[in-house]
Coordinates of C-alpha atoms in Angstrom, one line a residue:
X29 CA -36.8 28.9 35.6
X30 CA -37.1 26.6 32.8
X31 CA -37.3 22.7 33.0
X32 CA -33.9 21.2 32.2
X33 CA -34.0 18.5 30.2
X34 CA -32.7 14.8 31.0
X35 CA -32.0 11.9 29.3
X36 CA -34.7 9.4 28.7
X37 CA -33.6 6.2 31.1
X38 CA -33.5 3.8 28.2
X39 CA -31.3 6.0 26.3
X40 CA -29.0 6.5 29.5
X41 CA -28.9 2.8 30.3
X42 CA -27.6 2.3 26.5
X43 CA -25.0 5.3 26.9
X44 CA -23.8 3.2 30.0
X45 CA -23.6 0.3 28.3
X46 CA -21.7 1.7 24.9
X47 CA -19.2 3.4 27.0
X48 CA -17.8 -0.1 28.4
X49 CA -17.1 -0.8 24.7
X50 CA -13.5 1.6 25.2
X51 CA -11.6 -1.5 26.6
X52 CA -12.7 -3.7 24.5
X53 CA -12.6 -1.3 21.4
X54 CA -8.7 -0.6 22.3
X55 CA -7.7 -3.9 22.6
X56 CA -9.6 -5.2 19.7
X57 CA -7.5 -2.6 17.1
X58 CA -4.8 -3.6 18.4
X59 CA -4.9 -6.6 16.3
X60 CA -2.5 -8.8 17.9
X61 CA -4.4 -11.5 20.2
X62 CA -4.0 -14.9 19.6
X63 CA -7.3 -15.4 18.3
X64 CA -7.0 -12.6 16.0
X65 CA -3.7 -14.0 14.5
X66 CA -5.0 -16.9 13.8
X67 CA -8.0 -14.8 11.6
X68 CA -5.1 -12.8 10.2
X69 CA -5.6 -13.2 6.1
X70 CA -8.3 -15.8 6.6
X71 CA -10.9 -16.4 3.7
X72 CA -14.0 -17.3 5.7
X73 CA -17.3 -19.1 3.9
X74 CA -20.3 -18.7 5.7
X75 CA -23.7 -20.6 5.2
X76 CA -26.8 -18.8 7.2
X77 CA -25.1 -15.5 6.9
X78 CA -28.2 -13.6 6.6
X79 CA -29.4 -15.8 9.8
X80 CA -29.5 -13.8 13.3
X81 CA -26.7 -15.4 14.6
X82 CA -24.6 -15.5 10.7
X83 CA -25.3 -11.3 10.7
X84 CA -23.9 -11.1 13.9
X85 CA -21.0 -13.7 12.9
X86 CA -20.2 -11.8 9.9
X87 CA -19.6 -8.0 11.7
X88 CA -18.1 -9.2 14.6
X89 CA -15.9 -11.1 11.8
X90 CA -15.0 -8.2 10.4
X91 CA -14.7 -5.8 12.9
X92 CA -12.5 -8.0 15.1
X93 CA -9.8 -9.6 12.9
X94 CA -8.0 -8.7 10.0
X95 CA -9.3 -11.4 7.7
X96 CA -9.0 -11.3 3.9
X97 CA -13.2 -12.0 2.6
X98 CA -16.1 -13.5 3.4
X99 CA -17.9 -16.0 1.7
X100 CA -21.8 -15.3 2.6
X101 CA -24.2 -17.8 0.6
X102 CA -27.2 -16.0 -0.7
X103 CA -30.3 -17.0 -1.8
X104 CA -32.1 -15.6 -4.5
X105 CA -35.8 -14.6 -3.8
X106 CA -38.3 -12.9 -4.7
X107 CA -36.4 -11.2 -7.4
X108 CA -33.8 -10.2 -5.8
X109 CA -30.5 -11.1 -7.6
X110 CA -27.4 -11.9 -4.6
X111 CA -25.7 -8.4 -4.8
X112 CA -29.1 -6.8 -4.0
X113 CA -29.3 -8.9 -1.5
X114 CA -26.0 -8.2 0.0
X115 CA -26.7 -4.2 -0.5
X116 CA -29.8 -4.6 1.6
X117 CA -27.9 -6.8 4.3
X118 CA -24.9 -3.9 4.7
X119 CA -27.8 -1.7 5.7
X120 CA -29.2 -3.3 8.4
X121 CA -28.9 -2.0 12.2
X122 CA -26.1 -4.9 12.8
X123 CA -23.6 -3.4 11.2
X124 CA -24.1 0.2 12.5
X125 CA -21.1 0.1 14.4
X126 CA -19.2 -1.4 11.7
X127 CA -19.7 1.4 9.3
X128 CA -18.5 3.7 11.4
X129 CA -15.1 1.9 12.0
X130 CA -14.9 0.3 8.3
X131 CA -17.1 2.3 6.2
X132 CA -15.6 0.1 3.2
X133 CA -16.5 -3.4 4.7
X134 CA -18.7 -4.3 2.5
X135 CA -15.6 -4.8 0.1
X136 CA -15.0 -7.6 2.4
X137 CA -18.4 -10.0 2.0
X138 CA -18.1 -12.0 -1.1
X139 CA -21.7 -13.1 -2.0
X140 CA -22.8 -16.2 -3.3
X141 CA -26.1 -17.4 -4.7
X142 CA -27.0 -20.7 -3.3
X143 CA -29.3 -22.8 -1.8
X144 CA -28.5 -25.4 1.2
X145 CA -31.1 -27.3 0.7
X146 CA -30.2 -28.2 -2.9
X147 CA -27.2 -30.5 -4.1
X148 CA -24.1 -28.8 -4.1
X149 CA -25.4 -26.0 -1.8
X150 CA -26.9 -24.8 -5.0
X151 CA -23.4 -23.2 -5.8
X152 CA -21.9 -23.3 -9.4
X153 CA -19.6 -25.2 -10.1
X154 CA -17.0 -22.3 -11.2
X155 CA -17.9 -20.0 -7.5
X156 CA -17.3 -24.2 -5.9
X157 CA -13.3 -24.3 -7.5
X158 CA -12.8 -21.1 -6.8
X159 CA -13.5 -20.9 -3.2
X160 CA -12.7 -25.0 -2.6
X161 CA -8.9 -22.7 -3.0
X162 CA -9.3 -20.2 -1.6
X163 CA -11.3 -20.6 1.9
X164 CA -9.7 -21.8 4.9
X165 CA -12.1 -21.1 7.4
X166 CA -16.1 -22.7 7.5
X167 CA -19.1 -21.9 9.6
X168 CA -22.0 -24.0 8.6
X169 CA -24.8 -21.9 10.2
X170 CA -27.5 -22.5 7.4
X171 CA -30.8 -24.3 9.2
X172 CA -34.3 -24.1 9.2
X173 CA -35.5 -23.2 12.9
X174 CA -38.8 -23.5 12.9
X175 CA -40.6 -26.1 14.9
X176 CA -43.3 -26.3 12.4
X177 CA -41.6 -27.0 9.5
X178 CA -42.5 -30.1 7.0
X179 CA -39.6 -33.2 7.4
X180 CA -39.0 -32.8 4.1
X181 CA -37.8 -28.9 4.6
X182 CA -36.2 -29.5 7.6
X183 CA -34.5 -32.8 6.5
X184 CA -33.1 -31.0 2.7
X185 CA -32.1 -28.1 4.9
X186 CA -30.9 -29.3 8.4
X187 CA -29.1 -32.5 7.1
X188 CA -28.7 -32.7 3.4
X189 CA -27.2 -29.0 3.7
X190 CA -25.1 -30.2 6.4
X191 CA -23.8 -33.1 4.0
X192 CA -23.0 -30.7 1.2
X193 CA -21.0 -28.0 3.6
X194 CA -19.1 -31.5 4.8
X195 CA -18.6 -32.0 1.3
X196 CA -17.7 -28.5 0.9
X197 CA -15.0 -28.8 3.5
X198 CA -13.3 -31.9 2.4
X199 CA -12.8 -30.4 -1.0
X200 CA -11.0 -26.7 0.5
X201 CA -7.4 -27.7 0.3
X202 CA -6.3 -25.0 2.8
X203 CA -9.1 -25.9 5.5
X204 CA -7.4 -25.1 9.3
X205 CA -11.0 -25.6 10.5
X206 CA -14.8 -26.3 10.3
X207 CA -17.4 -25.2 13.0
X208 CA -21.0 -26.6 12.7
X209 CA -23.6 -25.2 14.6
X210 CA -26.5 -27.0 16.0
X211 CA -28.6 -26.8 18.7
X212 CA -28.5 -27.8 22.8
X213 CA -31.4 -29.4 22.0
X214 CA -30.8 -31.5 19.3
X215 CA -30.5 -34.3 22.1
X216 CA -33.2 -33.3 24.6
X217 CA -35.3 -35.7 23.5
X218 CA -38.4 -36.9 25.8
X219 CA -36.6 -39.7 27.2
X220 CA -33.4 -37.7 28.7
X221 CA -36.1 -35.1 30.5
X222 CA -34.6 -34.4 34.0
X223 CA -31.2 -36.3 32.9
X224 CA -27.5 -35.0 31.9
X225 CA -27.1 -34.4 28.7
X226 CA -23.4 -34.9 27.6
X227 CA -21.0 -32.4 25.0
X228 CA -21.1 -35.9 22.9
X229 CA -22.6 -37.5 20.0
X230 CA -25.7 -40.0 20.6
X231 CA -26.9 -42.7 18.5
X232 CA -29.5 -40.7 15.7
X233 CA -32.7 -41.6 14.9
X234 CA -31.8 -42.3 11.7
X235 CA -29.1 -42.5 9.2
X236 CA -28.5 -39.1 7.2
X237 CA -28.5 -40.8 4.0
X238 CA -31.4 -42.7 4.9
X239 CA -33.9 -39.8 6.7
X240 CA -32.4 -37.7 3.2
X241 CA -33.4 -41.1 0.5
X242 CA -36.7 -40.8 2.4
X243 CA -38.0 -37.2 1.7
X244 CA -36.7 -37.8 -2.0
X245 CA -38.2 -40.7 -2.6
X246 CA -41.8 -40.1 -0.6
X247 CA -45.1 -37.8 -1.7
X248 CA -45.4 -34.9 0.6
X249 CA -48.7 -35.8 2.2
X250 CA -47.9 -39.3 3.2
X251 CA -44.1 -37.7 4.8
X252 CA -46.4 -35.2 6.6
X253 CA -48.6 -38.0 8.1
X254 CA -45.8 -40.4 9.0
X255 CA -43.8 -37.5 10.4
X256 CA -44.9 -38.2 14.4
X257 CA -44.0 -41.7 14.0
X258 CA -40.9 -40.7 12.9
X259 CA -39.7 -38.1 14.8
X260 CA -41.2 -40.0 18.0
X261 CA -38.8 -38.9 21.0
X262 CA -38.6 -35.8 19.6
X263 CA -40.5 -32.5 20.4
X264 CA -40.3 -31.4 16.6
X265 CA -39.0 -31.7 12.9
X266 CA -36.3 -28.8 14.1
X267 CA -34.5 -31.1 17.1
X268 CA -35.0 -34.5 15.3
X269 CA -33.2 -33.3 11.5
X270 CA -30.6 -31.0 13.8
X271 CA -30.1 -34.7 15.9
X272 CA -29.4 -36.4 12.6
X273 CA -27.1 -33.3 11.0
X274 CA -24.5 -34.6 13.7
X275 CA -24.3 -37.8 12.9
X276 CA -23.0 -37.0 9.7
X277 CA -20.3 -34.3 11.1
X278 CA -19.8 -37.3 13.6
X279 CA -18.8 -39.8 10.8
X280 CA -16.0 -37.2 9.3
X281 CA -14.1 -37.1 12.6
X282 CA -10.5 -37.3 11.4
X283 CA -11.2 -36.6 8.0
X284 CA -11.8 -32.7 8.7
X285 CA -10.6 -29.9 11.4
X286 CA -14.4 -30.0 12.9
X287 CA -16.2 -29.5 16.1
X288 CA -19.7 -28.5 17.1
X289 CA -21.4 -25.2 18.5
X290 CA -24.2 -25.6 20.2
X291 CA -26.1 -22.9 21.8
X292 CA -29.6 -23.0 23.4
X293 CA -32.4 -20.2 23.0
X294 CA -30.6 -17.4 21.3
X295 CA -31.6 -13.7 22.6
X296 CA -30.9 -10.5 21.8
X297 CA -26.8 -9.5 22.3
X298 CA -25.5 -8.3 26.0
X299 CA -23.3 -6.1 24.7
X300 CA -22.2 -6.0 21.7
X301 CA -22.3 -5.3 18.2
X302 CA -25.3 -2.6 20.4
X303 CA -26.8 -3.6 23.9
X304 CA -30.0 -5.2 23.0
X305 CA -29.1 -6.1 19.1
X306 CA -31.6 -8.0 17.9
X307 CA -33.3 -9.2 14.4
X308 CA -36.1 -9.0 13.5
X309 CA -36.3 -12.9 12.1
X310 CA -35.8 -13.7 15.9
X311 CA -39.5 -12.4 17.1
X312 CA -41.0 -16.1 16.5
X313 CA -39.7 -17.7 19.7
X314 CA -39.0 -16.3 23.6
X315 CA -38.4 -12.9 22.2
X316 CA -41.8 -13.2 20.6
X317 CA -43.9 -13.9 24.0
X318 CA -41.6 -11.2 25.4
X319 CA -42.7 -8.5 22.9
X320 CA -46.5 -9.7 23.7
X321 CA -46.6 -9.8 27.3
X322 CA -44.5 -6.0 26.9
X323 CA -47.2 -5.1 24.4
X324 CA -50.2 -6.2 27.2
X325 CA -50.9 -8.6 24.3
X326 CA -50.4 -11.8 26.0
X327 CA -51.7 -12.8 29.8
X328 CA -51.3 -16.4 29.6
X329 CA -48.7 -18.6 29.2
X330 CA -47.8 -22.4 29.5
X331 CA -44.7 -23.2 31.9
X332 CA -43.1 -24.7 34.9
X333 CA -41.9 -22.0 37.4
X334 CA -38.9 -24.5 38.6
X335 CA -37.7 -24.8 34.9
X336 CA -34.3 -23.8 34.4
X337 CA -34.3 -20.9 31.5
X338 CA -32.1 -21.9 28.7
X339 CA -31.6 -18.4 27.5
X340 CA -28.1 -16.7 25.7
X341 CA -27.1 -13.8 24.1
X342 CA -26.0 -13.9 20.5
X343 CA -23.0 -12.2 21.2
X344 CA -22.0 -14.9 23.1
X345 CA -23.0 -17.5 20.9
X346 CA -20.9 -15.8 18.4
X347 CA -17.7 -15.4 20.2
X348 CA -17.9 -18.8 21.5
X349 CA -18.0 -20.0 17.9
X350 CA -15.1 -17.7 16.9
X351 CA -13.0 -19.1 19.6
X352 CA -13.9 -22.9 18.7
X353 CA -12.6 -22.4 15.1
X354 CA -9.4 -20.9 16.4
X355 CA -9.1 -23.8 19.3
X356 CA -10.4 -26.6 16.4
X357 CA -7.1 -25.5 14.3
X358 CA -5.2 -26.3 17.0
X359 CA -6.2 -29.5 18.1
X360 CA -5.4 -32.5 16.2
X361 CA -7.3 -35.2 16.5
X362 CA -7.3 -38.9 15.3
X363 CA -10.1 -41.0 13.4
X364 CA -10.9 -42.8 16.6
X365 CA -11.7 -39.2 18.3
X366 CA -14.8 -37.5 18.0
X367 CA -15.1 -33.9 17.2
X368 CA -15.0 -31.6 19.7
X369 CA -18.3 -30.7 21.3
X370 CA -19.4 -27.0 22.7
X371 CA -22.6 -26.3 24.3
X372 CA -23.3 -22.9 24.6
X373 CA -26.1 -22.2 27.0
X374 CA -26.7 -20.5 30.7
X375 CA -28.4 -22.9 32.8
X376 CA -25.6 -24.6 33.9
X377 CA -22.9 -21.7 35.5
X378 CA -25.5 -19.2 35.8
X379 CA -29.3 -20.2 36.4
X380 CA -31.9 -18.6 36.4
X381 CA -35.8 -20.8 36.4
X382 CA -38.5 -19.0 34.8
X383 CA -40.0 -17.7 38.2
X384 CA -36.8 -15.4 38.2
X385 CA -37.6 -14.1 34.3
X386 CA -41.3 -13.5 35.2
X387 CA -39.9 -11.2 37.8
X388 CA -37.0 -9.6 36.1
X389 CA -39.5 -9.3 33.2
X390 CA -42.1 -7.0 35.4
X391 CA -39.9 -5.2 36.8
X392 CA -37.8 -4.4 34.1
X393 CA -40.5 -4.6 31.2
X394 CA -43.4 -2.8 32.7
X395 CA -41.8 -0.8 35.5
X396 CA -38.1 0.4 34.3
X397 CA -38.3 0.5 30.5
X398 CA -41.6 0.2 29.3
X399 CA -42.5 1.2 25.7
X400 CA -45.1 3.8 24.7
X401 CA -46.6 2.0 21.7
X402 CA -47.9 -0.6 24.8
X403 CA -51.3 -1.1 24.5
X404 CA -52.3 -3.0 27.8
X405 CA -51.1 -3.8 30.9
X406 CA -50.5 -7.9 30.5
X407 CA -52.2 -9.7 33.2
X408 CA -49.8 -12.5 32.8
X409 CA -51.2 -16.1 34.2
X410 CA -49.0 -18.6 34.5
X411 CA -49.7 -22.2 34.3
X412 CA -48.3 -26.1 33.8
X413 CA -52.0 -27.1 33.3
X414 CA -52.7 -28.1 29.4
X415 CA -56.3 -27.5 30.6
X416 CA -56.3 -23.9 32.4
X417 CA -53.8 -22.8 29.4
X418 CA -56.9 -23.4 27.4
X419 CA -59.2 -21.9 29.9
X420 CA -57.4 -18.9 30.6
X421 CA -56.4 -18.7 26.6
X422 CA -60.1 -18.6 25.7
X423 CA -61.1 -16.4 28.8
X424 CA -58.1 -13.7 28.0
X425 CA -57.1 -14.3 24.4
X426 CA -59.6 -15.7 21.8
X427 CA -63.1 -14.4 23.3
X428 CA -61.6 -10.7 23.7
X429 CA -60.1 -11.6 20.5
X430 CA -63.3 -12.0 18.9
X431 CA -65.1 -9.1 20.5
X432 CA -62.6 -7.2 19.2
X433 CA -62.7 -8.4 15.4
X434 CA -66.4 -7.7 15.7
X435 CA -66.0 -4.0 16.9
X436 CA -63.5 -3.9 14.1
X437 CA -66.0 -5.1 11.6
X438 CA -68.8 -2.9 12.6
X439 CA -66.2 0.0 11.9
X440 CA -65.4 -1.1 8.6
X441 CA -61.8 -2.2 9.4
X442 CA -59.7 -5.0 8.7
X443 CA -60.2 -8.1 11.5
X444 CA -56.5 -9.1 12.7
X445 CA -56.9 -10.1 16.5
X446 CA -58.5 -13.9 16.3
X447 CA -55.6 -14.3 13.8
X448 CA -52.6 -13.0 15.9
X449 CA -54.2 -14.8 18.8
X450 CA -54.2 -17.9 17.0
X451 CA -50.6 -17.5 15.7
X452 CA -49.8 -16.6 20.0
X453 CA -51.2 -19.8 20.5
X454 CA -49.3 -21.8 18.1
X455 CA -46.2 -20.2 19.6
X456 CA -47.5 -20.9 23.2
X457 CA -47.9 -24.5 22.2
X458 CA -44.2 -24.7 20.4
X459 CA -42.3 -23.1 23.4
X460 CA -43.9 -25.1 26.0
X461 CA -41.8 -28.2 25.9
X462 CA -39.1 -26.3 26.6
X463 CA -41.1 -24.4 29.3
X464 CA -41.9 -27.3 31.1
X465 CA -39.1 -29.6 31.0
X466 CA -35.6 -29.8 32.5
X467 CA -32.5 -30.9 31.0
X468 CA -29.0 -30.9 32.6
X469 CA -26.5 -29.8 30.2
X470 CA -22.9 -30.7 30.6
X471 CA -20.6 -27.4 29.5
X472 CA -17.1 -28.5 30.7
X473 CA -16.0 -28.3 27.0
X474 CA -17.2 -24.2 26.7
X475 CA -16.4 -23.5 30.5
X476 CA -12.4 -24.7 29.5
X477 CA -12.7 -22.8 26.2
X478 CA -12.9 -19.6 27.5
X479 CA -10.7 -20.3 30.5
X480 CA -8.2 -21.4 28.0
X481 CA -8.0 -17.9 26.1
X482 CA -5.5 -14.8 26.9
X483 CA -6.7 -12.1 28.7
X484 CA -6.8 -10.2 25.7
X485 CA -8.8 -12.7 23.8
X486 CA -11.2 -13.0 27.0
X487 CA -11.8 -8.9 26.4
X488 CA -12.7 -8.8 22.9
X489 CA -14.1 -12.3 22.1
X490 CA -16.4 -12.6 25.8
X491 CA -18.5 -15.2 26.9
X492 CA -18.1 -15.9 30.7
X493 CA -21.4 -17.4 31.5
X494 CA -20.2 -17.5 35.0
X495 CA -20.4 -13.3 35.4
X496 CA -23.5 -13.4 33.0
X497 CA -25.5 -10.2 35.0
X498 CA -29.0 -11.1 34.1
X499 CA -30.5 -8.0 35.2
X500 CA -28.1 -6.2 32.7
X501 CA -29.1 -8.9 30.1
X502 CA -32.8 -8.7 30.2
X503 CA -32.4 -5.0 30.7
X504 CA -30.5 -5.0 27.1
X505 CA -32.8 -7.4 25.6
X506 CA -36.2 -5.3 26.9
X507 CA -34.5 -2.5 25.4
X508 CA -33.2 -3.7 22.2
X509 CA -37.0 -5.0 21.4
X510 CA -37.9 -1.4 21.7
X511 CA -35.1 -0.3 19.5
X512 CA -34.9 -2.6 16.9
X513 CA -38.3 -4.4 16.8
X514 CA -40.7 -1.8 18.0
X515 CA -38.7 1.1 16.7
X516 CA -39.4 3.3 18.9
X517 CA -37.0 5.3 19.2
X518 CA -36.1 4.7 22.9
X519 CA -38.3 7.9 24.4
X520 CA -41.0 9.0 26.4
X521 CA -40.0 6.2 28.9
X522 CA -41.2 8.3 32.0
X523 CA -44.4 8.8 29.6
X524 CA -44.8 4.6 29.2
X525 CA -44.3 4.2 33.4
X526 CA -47.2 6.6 33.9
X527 CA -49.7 5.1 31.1
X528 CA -48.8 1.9 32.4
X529 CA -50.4 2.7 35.7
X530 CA -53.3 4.0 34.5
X531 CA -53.8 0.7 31.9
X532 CA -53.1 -1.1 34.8
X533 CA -56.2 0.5 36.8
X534 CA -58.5 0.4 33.7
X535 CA -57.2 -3.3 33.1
X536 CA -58.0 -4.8 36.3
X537 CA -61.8 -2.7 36.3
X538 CA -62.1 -3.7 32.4
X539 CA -61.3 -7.7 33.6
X540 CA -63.7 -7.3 36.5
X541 CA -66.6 -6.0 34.4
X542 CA -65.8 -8.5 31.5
X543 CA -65.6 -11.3 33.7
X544 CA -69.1 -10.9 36.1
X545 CA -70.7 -10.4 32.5
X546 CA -69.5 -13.4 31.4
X547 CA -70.4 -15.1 34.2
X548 CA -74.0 -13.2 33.9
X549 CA -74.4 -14.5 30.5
X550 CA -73.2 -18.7 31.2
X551 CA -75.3 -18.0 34.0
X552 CA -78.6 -16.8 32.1
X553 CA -78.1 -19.4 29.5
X554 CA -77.4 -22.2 32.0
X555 CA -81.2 -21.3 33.3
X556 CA -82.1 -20.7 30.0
X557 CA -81.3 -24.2 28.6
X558 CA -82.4 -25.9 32.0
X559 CA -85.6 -24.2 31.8
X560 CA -86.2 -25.4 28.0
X561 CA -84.9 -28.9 29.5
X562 CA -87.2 -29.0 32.4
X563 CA -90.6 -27.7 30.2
X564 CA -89.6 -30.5 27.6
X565 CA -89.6 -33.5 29.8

């Protein structure tokens, strides 16, 4: 009798997933929530539209309201004028989905060409008029996230691009309302560790148009070296410029329709626009020591087990920000009130420490979706020491590294482990802070939001943190790595379980053996150098 065939688990547990979509689907055309009125005929401008969290923005956008266009400000690079830009954008994974409901969409997404980080957004004058009549909707999502950029990039892009979208805003004569989005941690400096940190405005570090005078009026190389005296309570040039981008939305309180978005580490999507979504710009971060520890890439890493996990799906962060424009319209506030304040982020209603994602991660990574392309099974040592990090970095990371860009050499090809190692490291070293530190983050302001919306509303624009199912989460977010990172086509999952246990048995004797000879050779040249020692005096 022949074998019947059966779908692949990762494949079913998406099926599942997509068929929960009906409700939501059905209410969602109907097109007559109160959040979806208020986008009725809306002309949106977006800033980091082709961000991870601005693609998402812009679909869900589209597919959930009836607005009029969207404003996405493009970059030109390499090349690339804006409307090949925007042709390449359409095509990506995010707006799958989309297509299929709207297959004309695109006539929707108005692009731009801009820069943030320049004066005037690097927007034309004529494109400024134009839309300063037109839009009455802003998201300001345009930042540079990495934690290693220079002050000077981070300040031109994180604050002076926040100045001209404030600018921007004042100018649109038929604003309703203006969302910024920053960061949770744009106040979890070193001195609030282990304290509450409030949906409010604290004092900067520095005046905008002061840190901004600064990186225009100093050499690169002196900013660079002046940049940890600057930054000082802060982890990074990323939390310090995001600190100071909302002061200045702080000092326009009553003067625009504004609040503030602030989400912490922003994972792949629960649900929606496809369980899992994720892009690819979002590998340098948690995702990124996710896909190596999947891989059996990475065995070590630097964390507290008690740590609370600061972890969210974009989709939420998305809807959250949707609903915040449409509650910011409504709201009217007063030049003695400060904007509104939303912190988007999990550790509060629902937490989970990082002892509960180590497990979730095993037993979900290795032993319930695994991918085929994995190469090792990930020993996976955890530590708070500084020291044993670099022990056990050197001991599973750099020295196999380097055995292995040998072998590589000897065969003629190209040496690539020391450097991804190296880069692994850098990451390692980035993400601990946040790894090792606690922070108690007030989310009344969120938690009211959503309690706040219809039951409609609460169907097609969800972010409950309270009912946030984390096996379901990481089980979407393990999953959409394979799908949209790895690519691999979400099969042979049965295949990965059983390779995994056999890498896990070769690991284990491969580590045993590498280890004793390691110890054999410090051994013989411990005797070796005590000998020479010993005969010389």
């Amino acid at each position: 009798m022949a074998e019947v065939d059966t779908m692949d688990p990762a494949q079913e547990y998406v099926e599942t997933m997509l068929n929960r979509h009906k409700k939501m689907d059905d209410i969602t055309e109907r097109g007559d929530s109160e959040v979806q009125k208020f986008y009725e005929d809306a002309v949106v401008f977006v800033t980091g539209g082709t961000g991870f969290l601005g693609k998402q923005l812009v679909e869900k956008l589209i597919r959930s309201t009836k607005l009029s266009k969207v404003y996405v400000v493009l970059r030109p690079k390499k090349g690339k004028g804006v409307e090949e830009r925007l042709r390449a954008l359409i095509k990506e994974p995010v707006f799958d989905k989309l297509r299929k409901l709207q297959p004309e969409f695109a006539s929707k997404i108005v692009p731009v060409a801009g820069d943030v980080s320049e004066p005037n957004l690097g927007i034309s004058e004529q494109e400024w008029n134009i839309m300063a009549t037109e839009v009455t909707i802003i998201f300001h999502l345009a930042a540079t996230t990495r934690f290693d950029a220079s002050i000077r990039e981070s300040t031109l892009i994180n604050i002076r691009g926040a100045k001209e979208a404030l600018r921007f805003g004042k100018q649109c004569r038929n604003l309703k309302s203006y969302v910024h989005v920053s960061t949770a941690f744009a106040n979890a400096c070193h001195s609030r560790i282990n304290a509450q940190v409030e949906e409010d405005f604290y004092p900067p570090p520095m005046a905008p148009d002061m840190m901004i005078d600064l990186v225009e009026s100093v050499e690169e190389e002196r900013l660079n070296n002046m940049t940890p005296s600057l930054i000082k309570d802060w982890p990074n040039t990323y939390c310090f410029t995001k600190a100071i981008a909302e002061e200045a939305v702080r000092a326009e309180s009553g003067k625009l329709p504004i609040c503030v978005v602030k989400p912490s580490i922003v994972i792949g999507a629960m649900k929606e626009p496809h369980p899992g979504w994720i892009d690819v710009s979002a590998v340098y971060g948690v995702t990124g020591a996710g896909l190596g520890k999947a891989l059996g890439l990475m065995h070590t890493s630097m964390a507290n087990s008690k740590v609370f996990l600061g972890l969210i799906p974009v989709d939420y962060v998305t809807n959250a920000t949707i609903v915040a424009a449409w509650e910011t319209a409504k709201q009217k506030s007063t030049k003695d009130e400060n904007p509104k304040v939303y912190t988007v982020i999990s550790s509060t209603r629902s937490p989970k420490m990082w002892s509960d994602l180590y497990k979730l991660m095993t037993d979900i990574t290795l032993w319930k979706y695994p991918s085929p392309t994995t190469m090792a099974f990930s020993l996976y040592l955890q530590t708070r020491s500084p020291f044993l990090y670099w022990v056990y970095s050197w001991l599973f990371h750099m020295i196999p590294a380097y055995i292995a860009d040998g072998v590589c050499s000897l065969l003629g090809r190209q040496r690539r482990f020391v450097k991804l190692y190296t880069k692994m490291s850098k990451l390692m070293s980035a993400l601990s802070y946040f790894s090792l530190n606690n922070w108690h983050f007030a989310d009344n302001n969120t938690e009211a939001l959503y309690d706040n919306l219809s039951a409609a509303d609460k169907e097609i624009f969800s972010f409950d943190i309270d009912r946030l199912n984390w096996t379901e989460f990481i089980s979407s977010w393990v999953i959409g790595v394979r799908q949209f990172i790895l690519k691999d086509g979400l099969v042979n999952t049965r295949y990965a379980i059983k390779k995994l246990k056999v890498l896990r048995a070769l690991t284990y004797i491969g580590t045993a053996i590498y280890l004793f000879v390691l110890y054999k050779i410090v051994y013989f040249s411990y005797s070796m150098l005590s000998f020479a020692v010993g005969t010389v005096f």
